[in-house]
mmCIF file of N, CA, C and O in Angstrom:
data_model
loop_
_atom_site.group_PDB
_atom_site.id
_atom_site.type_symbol
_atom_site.label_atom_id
_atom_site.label_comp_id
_atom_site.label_asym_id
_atom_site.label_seq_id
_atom_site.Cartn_x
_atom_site.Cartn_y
_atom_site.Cartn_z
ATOM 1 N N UNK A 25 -81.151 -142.120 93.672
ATOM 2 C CA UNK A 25 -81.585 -142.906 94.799
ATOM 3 C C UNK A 25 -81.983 -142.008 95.968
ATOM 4 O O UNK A 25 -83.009 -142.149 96.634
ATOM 5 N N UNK A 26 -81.063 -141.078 96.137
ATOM 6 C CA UNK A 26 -81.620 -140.301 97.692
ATOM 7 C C UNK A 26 -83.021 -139.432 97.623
ATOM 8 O O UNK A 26 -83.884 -139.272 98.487
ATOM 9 N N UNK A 27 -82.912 -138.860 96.088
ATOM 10 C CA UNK A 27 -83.960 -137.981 95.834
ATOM 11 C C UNK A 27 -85.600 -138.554 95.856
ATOM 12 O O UNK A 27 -86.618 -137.948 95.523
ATOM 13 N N UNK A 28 -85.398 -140.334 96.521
ATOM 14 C CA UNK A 28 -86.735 -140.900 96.366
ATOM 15 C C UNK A 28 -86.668 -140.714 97.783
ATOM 16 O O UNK A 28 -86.774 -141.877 98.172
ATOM 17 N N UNK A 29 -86.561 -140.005 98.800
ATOM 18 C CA UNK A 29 -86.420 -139.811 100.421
ATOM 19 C C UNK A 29 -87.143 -138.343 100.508
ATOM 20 O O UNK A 29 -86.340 -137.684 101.169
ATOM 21 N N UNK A 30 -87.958 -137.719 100.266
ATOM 22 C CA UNK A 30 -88.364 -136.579 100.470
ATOM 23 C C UNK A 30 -87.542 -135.423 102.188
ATOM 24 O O UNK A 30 -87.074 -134.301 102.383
ATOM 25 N N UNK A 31 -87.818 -136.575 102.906
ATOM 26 C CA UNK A 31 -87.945 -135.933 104.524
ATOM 27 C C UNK A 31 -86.142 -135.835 104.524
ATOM 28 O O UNK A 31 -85.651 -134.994 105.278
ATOM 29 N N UNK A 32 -85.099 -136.794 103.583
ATOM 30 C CA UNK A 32 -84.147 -136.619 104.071
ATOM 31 C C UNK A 32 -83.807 -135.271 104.004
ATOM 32 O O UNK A 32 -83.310 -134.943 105.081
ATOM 33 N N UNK A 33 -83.850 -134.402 103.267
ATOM 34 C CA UNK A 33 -82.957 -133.527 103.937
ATOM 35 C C UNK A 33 -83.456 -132.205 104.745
ATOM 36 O O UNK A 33 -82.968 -131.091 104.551
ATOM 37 N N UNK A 34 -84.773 -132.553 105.930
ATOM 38 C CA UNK A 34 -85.054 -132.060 106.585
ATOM 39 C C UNK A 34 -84.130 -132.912 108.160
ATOM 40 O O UNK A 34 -83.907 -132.378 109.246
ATOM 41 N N UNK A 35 -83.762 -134.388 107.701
ATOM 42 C CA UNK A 35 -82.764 -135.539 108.482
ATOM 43 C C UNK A 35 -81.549 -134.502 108.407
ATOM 44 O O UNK A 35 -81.081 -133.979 109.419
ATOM 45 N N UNK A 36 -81.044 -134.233 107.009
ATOM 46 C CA UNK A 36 -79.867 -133.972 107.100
ATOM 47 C C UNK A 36 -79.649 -132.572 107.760
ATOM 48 O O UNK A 36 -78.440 -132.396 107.909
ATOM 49 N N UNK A 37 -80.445 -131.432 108.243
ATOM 50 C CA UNK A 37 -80.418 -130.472 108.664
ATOM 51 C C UNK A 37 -80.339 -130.671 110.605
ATOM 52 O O UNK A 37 -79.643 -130.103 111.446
ATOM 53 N N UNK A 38 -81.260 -131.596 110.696
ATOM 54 C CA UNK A 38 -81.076 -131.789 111.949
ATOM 55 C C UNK A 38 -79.732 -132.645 112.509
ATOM 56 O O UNK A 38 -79.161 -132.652 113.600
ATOM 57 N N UNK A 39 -79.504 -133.353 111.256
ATOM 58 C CA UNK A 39 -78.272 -133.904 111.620
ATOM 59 C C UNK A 39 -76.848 -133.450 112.301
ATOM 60 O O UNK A 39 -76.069 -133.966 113.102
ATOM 61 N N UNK A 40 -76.931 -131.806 111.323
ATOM 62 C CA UNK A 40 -75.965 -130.830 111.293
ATOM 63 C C UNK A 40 -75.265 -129.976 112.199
ATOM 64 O O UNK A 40 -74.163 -129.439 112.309
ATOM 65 N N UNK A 41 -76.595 -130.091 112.938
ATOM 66 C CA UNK A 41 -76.535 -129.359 113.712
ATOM 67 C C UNK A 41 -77.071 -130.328 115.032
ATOM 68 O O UNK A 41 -78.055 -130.072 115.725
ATOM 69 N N UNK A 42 -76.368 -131.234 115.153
ATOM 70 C CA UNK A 42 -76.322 -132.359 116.563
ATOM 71 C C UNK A 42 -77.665 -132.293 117.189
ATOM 72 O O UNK A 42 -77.695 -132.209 118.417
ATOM 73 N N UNK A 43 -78.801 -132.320 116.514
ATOM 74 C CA UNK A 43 -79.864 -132.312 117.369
ATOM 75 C C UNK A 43 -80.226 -134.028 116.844
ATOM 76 O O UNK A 43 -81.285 -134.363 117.376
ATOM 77 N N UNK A 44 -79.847 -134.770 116.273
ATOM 78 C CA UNK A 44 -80.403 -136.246 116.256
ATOM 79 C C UNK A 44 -79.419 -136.806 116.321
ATOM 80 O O UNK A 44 -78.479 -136.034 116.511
ATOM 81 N N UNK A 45 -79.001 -138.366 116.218
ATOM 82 C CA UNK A 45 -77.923 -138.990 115.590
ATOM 83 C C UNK A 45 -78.412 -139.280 114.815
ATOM 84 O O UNK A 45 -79.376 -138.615 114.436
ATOM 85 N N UNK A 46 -77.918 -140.739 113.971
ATOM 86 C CA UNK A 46 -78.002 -141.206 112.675
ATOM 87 C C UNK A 46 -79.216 -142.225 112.620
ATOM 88 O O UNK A 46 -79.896 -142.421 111.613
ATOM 89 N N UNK A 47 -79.461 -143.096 114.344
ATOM 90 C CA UNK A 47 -80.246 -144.055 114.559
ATOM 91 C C UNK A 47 -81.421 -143.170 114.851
ATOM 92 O O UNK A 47 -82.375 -143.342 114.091
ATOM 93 N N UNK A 48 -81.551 -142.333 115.711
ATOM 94 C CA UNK A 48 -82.317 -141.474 115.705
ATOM 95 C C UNK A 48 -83.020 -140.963 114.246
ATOM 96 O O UNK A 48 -84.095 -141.404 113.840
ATOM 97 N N UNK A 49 -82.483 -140.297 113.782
ATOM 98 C CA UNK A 49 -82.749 -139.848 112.451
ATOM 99 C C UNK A 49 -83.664 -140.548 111.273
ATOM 100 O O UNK A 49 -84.523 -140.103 110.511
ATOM 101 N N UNK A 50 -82.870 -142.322 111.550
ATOM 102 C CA UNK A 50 -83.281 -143.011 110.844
ATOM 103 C C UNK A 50 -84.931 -143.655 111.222
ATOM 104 O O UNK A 50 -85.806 -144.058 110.457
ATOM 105 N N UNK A 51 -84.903 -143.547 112.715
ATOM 106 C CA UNK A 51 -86.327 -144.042 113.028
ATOM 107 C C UNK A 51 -87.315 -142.785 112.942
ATOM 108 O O UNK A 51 -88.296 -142.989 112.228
ATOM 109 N N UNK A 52 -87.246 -141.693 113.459
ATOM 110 C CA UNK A 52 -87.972 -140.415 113.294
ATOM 111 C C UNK A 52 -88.566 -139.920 111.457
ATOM 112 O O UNK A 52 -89.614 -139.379 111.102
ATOM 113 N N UNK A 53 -87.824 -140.216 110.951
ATOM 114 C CA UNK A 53 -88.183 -139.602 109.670
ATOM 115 C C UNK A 53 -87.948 -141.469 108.731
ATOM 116 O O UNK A 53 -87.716 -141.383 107.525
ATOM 117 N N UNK A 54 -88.011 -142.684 109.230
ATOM 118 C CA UNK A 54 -88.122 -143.415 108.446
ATOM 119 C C UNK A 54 -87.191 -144.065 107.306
ATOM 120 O O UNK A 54 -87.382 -144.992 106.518
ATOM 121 N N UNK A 55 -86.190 -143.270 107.520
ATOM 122 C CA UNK A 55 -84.861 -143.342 106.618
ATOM 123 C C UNK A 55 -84.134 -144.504 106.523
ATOM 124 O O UNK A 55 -83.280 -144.370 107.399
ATOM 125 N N UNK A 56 -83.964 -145.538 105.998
ATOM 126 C CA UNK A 56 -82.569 -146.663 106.060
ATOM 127 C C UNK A 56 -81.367 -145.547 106.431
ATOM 128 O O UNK A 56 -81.244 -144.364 106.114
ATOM 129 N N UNK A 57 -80.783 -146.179 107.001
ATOM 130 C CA UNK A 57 -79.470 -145.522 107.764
ATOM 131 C C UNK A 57 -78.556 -145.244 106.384
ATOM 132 O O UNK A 57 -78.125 -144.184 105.929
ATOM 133 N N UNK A 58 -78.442 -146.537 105.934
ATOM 134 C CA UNK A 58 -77.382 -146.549 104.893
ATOM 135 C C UNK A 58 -77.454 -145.389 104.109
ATOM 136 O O UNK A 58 -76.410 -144.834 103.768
ATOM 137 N N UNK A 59 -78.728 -144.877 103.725
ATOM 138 C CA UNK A 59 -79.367 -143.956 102.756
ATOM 139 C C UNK A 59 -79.068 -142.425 103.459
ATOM 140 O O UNK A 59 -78.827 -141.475 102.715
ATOM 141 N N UNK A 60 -79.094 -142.285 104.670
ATOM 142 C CA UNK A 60 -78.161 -141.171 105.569
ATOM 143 C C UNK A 60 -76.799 -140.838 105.446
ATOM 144 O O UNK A 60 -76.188 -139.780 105.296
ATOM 145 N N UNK A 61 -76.367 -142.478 105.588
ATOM 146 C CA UNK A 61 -74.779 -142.352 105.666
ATOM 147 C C UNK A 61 -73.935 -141.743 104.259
ATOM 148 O O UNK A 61 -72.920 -141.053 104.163
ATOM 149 N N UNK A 62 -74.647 -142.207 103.467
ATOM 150 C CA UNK A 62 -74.463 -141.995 101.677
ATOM 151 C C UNK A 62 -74.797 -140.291 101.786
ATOM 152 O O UNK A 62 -73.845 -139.552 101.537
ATOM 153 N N UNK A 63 -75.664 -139.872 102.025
ATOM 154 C CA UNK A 63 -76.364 -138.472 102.257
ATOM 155 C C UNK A 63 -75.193 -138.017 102.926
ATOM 156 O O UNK A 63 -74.409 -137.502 102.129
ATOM 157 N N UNK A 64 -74.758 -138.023 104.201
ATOM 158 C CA UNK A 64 -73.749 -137.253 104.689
ATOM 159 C C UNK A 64 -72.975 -137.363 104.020
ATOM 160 O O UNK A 64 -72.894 -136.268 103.464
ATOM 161 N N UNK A 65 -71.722 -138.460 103.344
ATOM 162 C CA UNK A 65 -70.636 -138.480 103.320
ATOM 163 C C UNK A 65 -70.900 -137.482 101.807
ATOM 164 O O UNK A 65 -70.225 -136.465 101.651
ATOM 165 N N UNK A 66 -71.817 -137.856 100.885
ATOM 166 C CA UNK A 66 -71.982 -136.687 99.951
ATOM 167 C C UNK A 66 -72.291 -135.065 100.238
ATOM 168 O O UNK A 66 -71.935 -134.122 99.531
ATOM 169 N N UNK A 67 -72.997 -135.022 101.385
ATOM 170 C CA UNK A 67 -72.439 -133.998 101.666
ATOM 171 C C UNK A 67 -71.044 -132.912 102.637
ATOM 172 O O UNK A 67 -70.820 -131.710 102.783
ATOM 173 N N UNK A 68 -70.284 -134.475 103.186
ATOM 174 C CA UNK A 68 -69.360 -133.754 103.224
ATOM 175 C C UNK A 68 -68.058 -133.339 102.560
ATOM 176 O O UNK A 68 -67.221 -132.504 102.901
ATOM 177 N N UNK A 69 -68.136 -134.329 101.295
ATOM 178 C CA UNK A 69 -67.572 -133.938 99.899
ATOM 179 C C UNK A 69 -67.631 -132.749 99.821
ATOM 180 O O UNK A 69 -66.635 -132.026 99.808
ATOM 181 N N UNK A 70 -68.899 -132.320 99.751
ATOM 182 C CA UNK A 70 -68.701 -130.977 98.378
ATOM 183 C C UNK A 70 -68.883 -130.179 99.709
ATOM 184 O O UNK A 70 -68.492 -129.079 99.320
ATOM 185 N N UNK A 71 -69.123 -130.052 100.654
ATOM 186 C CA UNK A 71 -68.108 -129.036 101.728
ATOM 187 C C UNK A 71 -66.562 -129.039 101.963
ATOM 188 O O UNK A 71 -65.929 -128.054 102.344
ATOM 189 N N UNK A 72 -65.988 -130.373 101.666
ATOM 190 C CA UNK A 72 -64.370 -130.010 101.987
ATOM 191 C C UNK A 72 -63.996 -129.386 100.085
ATOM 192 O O UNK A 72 -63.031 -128.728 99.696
ATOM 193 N N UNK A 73 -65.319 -129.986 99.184
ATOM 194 C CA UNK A 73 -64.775 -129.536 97.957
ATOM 195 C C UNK A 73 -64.519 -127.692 98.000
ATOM 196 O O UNK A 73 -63.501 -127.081 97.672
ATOM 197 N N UNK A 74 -65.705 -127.191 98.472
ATOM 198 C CA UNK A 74 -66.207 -125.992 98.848
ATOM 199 C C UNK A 74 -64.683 -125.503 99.328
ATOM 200 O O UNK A 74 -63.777 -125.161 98.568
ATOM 201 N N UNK A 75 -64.631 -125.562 100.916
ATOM 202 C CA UNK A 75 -63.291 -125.306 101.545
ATOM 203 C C UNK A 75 -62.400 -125.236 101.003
ATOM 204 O O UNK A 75 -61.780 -124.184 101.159
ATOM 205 N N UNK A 76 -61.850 -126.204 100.129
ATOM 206 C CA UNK A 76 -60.658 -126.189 98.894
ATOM 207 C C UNK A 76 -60.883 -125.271 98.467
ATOM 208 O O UNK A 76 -60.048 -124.423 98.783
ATOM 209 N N UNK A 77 -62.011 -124.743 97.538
ATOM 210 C CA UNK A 77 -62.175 -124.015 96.584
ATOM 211 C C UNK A 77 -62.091 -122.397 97.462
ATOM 212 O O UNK A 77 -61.725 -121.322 96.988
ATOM 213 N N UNK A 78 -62.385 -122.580 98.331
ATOM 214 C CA UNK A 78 -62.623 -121.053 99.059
ATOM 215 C C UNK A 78 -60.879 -120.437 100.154
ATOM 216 O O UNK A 78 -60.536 -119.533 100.915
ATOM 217 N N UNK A 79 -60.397 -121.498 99.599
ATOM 218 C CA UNK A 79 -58.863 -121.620 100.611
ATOM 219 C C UNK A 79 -58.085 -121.323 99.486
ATOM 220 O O UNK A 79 -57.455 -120.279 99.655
ATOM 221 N N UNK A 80 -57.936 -121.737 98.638
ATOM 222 C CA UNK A 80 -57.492 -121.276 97.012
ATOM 223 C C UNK A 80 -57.773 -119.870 96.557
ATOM 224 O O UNK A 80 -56.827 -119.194 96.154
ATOM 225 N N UNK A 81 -59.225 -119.271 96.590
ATOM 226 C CA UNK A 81 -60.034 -118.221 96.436
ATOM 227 C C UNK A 81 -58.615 -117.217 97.444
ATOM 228 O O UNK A 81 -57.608 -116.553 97.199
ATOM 229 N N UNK A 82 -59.111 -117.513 98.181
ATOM 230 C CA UNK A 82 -58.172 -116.628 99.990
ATOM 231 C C UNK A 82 -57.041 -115.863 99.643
ATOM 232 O O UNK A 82 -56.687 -114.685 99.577
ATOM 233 N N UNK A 83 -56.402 -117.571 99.351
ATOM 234 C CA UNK A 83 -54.239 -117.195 98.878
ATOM 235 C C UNK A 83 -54.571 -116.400 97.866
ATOM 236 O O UNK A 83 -54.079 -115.284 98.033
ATOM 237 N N UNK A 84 -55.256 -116.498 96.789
ATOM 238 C CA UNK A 84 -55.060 -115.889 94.822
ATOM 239 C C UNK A 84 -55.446 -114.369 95.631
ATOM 240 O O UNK A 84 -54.427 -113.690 95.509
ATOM 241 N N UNK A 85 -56.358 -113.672 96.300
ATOM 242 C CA UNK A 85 -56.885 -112.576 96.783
ATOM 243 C C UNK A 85 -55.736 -111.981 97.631
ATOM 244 O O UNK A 85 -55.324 -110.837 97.441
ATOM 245 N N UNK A 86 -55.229 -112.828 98.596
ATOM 246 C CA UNK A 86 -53.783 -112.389 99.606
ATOM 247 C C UNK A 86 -52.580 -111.890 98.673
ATOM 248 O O UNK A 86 -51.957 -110.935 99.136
ATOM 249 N N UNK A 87 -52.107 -112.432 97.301
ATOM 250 C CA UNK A 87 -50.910 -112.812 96.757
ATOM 251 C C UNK A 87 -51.832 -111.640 95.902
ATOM 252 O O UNK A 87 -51.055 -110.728 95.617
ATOM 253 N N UNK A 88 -52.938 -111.400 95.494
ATOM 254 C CA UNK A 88 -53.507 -109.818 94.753
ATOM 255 C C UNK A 88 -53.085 -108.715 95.609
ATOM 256 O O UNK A 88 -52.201 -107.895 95.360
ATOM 257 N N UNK A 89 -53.663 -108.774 96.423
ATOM 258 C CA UNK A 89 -53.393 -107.449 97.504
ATOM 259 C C UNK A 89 -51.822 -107.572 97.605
ATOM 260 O O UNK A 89 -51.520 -106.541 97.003
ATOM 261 N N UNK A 90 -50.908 -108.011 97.881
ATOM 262 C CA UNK A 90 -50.169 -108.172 98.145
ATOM 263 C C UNK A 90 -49.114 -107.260 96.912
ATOM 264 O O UNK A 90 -48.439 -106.301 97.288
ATOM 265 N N UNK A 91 -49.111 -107.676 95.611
ATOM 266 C CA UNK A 91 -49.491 -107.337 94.501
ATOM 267 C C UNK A 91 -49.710 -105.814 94.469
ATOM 268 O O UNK A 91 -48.942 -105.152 93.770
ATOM 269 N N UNK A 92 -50.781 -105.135 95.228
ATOM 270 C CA UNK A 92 -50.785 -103.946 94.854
ATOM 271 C C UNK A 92 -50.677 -103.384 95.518
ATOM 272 O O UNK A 92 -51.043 -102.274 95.132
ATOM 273 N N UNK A 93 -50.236 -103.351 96.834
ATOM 274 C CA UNK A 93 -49.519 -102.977 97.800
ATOM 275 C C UNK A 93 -47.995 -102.812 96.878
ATOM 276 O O UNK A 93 -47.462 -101.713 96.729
ATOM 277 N N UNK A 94 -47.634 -103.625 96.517
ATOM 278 C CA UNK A 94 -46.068 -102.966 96.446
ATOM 279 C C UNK A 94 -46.049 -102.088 95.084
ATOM 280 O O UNK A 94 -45.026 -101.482 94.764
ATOM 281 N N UNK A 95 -47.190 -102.048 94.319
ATOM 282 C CA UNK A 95 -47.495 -101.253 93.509
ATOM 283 C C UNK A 95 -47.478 -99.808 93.722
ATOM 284 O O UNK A 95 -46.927 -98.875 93.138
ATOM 285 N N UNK A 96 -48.435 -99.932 94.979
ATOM 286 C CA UNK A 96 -48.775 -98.537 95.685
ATOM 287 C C UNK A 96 -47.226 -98.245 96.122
ATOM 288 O O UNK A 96 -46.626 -97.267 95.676
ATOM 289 N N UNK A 97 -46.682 -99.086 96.947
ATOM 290 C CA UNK A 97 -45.563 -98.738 97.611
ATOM 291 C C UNK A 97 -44.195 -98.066 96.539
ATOM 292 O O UNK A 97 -43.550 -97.064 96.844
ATOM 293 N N UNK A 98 -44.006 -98.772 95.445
ATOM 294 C CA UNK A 98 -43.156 -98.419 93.956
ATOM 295 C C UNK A 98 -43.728 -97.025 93.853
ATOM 296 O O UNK A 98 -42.915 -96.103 93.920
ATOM 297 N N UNK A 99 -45.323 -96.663 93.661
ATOM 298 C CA UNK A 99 -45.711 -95.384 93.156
ATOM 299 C C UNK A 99 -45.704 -94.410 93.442
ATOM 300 O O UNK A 99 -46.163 -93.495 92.758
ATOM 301 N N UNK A 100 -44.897 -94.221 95.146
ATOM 302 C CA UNK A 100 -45.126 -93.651 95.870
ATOM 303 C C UNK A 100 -43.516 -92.818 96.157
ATOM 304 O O UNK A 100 -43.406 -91.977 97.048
#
């Protein structure tokens, strides 16, 4: 459904970055709102998915180093 919107995600860029609102958005580039609102909230899914995934990434890398630090520290 969204991918029949060409301009949205030139909407959703301006969105992002607070230069339109949503009513705005929707009259400038022609958009049903609803078809925005669906657009954002999908994309703010797979950014908090992202965040999860990169906050997980963080600790496993902290609890590595961490890891070979006391390695170094034992070898020493």
């Amino acid at each position: 459904m969204l991918s029949n919107y060409p301009r949205l995600d030139e909407a959703l860029k301006k969105l992002s970055v607070h230069q339109l609102t949503i009513s705005q958005a929707s009259e400038h580039y022609d958009l049903p709102k609803r078809v925005i609102y669906k657009a954002l909230r999908q994309q703010q899914a797979k950014i908090a998915q992202q965040k999860s995934y990169l906050l997980a990434a963080q600790k496993r890398l902290q609890q590595n180093l961490q890891s070979v630090e006391l390695e170094l520290a034992n070898f020493n």
